[in-house]
PDB file of C-alpha atoms and ligand atoms in Angstrom:
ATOM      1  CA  UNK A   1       0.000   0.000   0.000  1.00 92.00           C
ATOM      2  CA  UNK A   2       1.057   3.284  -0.605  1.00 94.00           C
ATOM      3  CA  UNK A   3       1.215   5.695   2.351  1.00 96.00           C
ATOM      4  CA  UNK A   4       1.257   9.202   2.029  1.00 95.00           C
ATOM      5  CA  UNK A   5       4.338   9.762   4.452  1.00 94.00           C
ATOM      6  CA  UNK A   6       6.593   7.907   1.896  1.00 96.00           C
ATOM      7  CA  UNK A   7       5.945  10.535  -0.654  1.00 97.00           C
ATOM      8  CA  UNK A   8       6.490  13.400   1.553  1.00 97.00           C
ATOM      9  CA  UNK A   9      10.528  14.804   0.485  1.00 97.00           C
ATOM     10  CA  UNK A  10      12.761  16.666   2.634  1.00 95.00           C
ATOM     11  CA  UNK A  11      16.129  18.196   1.958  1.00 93.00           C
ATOM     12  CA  UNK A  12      18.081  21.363   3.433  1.00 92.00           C
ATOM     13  CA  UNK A  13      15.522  24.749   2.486  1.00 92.00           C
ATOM     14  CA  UNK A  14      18.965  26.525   1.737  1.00 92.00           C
ATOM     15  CA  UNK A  15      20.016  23.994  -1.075  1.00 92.00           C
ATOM     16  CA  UNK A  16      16.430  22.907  -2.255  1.00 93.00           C
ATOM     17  CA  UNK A  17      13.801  25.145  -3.080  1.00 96.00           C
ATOM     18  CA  UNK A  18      10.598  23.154  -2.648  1.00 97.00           C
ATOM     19  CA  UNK A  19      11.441  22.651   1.451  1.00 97.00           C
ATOM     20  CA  UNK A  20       9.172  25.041   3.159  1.00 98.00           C
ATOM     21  CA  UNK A  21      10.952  27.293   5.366  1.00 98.00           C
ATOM     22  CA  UNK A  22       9.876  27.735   9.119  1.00 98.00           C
ATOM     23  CA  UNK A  23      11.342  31.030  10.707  1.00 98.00           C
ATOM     24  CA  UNK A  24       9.967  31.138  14.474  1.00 97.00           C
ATOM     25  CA  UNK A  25      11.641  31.738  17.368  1.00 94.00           C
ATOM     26  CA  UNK A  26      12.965  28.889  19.001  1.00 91.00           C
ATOM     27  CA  UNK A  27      12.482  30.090  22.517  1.00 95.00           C
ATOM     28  CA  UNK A  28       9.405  31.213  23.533  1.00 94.00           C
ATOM     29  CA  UNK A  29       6.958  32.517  26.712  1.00 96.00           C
ATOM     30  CA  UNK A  30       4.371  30.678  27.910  1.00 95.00           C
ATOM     31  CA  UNK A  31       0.958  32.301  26.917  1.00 90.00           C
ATOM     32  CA  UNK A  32       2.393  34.961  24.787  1.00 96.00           C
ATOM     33  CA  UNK A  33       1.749  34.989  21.104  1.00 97.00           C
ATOM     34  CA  UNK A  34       4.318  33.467  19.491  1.00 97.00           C
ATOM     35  CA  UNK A  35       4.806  34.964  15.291  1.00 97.00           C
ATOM     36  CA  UNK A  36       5.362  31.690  12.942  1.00 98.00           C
ATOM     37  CA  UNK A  37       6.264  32.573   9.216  1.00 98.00           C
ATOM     38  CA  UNK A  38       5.856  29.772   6.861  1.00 98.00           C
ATOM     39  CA  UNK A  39       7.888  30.105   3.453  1.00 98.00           C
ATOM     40  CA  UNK A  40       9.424  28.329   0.260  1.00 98.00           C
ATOM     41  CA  UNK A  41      12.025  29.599  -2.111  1.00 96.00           C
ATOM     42  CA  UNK A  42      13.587  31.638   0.774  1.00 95.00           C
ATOM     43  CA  UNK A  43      16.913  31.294  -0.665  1.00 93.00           C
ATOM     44  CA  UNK A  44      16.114  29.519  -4.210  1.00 95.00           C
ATOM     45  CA  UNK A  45      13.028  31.264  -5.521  1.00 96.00           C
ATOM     46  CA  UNK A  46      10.844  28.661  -6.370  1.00 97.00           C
ATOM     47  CA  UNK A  47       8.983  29.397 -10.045  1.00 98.00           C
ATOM     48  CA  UNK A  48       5.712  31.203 -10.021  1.00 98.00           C
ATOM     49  CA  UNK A  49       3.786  30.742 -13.258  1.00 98.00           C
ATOM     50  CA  UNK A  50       0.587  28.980 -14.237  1.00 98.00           C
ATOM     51  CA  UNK A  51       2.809  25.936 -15.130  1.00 98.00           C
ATOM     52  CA  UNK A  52       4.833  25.495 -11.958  1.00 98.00           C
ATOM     53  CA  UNK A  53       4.373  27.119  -8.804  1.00 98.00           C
ATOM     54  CA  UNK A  54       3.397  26.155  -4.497  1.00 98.00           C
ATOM     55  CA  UNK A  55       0.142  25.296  -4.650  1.00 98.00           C
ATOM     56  CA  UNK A  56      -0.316  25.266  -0.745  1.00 98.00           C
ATOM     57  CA  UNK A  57       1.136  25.107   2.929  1.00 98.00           C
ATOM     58  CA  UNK A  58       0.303  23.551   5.942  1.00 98.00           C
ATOM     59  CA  UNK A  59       1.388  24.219   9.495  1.00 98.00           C
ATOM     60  CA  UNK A  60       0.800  22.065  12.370  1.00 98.00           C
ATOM     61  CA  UNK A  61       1.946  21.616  16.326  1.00 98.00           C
ATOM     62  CA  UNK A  62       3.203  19.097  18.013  1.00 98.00           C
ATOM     63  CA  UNK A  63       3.505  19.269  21.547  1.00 98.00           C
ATOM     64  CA  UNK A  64       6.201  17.304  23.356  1.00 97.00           C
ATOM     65  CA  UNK A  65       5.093  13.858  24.700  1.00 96.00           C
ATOM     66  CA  UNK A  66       1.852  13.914  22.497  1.00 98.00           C
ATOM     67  CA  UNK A  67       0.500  11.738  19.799  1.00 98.00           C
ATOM     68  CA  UNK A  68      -0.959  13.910  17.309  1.00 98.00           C
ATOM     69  CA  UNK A  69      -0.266  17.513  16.234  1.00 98.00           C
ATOM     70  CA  UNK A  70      -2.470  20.405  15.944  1.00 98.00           C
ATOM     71  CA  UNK A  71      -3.359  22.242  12.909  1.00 98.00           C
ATOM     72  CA  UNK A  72      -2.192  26.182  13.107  1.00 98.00           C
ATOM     73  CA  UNK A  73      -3.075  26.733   9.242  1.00 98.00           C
ATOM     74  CA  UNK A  74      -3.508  25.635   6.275  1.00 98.00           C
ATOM     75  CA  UNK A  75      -2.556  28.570   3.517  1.00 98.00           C
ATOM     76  CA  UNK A  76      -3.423  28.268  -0.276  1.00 98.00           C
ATOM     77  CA  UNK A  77      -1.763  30.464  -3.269  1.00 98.00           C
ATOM     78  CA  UNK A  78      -4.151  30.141  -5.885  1.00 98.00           C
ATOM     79  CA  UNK A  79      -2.941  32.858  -8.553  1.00 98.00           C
ATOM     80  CA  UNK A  80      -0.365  31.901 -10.486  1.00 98.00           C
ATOM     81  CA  UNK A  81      -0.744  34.551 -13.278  1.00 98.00           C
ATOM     82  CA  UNK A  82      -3.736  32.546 -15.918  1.00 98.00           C
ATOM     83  CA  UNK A  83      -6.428  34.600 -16.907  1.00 98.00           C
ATOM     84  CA  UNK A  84      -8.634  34.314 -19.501  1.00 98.00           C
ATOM     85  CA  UNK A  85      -6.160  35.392 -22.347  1.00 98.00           C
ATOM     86  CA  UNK A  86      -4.231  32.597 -20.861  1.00 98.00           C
ATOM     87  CA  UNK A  87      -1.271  30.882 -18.767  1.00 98.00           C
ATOM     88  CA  UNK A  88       1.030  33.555 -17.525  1.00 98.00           C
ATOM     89  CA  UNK A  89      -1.076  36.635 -18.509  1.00 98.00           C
ATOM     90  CA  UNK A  90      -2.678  38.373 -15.878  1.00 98.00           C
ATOM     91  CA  UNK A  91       0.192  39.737 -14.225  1.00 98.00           C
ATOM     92  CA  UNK A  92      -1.295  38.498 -10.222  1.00 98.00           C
ATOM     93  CA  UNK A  93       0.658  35.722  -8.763  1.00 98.00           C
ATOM     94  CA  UNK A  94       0.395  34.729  -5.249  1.00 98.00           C
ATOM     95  CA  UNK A  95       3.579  34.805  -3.475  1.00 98.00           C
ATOM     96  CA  UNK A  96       3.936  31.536  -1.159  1.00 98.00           C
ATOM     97  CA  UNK A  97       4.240  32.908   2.046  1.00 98.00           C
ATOM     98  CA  UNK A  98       2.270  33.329   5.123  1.00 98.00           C
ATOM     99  CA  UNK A  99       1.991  34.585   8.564  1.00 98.00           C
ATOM    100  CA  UNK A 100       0.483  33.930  11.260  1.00 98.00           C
ATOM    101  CA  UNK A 101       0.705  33.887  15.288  1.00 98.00           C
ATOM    102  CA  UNK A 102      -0.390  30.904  17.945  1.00 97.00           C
ATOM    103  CA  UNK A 103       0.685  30.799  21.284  1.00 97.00           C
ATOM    104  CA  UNK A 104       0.328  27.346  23.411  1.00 97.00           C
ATOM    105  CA  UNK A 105       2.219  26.734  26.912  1.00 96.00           C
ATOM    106  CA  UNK A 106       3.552  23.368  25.578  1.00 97.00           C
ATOM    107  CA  UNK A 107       7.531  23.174  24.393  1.00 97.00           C
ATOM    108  CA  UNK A 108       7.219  21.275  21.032  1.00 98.00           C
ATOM    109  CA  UNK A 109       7.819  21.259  17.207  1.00 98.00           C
ATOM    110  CA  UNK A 110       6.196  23.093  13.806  1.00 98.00           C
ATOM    111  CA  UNK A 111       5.374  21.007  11.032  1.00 98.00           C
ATOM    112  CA  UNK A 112       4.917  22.242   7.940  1.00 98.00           C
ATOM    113  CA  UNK A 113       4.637  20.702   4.180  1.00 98.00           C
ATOM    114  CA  UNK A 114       4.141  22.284   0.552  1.00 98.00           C
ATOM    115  CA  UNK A 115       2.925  21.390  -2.131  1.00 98.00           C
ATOM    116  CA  UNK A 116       3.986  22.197  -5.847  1.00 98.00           C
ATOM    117  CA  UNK A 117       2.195  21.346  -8.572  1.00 98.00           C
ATOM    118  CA  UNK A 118       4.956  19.160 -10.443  1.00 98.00           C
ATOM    119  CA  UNK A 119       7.240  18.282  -8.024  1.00 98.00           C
ATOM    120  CA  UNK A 120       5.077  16.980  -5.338  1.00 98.00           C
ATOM    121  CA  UNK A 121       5.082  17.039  -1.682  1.00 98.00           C
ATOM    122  CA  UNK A 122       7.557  18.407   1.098  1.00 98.00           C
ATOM    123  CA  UNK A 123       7.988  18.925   4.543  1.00 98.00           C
ATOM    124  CA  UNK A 124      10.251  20.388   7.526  1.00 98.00           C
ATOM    125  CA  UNK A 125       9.959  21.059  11.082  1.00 98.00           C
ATOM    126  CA  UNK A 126      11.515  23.437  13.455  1.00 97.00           C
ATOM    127  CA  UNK A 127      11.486  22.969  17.619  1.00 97.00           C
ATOM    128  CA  UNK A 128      10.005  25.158  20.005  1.00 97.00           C
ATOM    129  CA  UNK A 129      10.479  25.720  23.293  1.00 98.00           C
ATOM    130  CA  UNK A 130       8.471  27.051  25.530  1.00 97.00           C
ATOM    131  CA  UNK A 131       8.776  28.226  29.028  1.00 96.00           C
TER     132      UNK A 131
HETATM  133 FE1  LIG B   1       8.463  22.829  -8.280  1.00 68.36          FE
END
């Protein structure tokens, strides 16, 4: 059977351009808002036309300890420059990159995965801690 965690990639963000790129602090206050940016082509700019581009990305928590993670947010880029005259003529892409602020009292790790449209699936994570 195939399982959907075999097909998720992962590589270094700085030398591959699909990884999606999790800047958050990595020590944090308990009950205080914590700002989590969620990001790919950082450092190699991913393409951005109606042929190739991030489709979406997908945060999640994962408290120390616990079984299954929460979902923070789920972020979709859906223009990619098509109009009606055609691919790569409207002029409006989406750039793929979001932000967005949780807080929790629980020291754990970010998850987060992108998608582009050819290439597939990817993934990182990024440790927390809180106190
Ligand atoms: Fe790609």
């Amino acid at each position: 059977m195939a399982e959907l965690k075999d097909l998720y990639q992962s590589a270094d963000w700085k030398k591959e351009k699909h990884v999606p790129v999790i800047a958050v602090i990595s020590q944090a206050k308990k009950g205080e808002f914590i700002s989590l940016t969620v990001s790919v082509g950082k450092e190699i700019p991913h393409p951005n036309t109606t042929a190739h581009h991030i489709r979406w990305i997908e945060a999640y928590f994962l408290p120390a300890g616990e079984k299954f993670p929460y979902e923070l947010g789920r972020f979709e880029f859906n223009a990619h420059g098509e109009s009606t005259q055609g691919a790569d003529t409207s002029t409006v892409f989406t750039h793929p990159e979001a932000a967005i602020k949780f807080k929790t009292d629980k020291s754990g790790v970010i998850l987060a995965s992108s998608s582009c449209n050819i290439h597939g699936l990817w993934q990182n994570s990024q440790e927390v801690n809180v106190a």
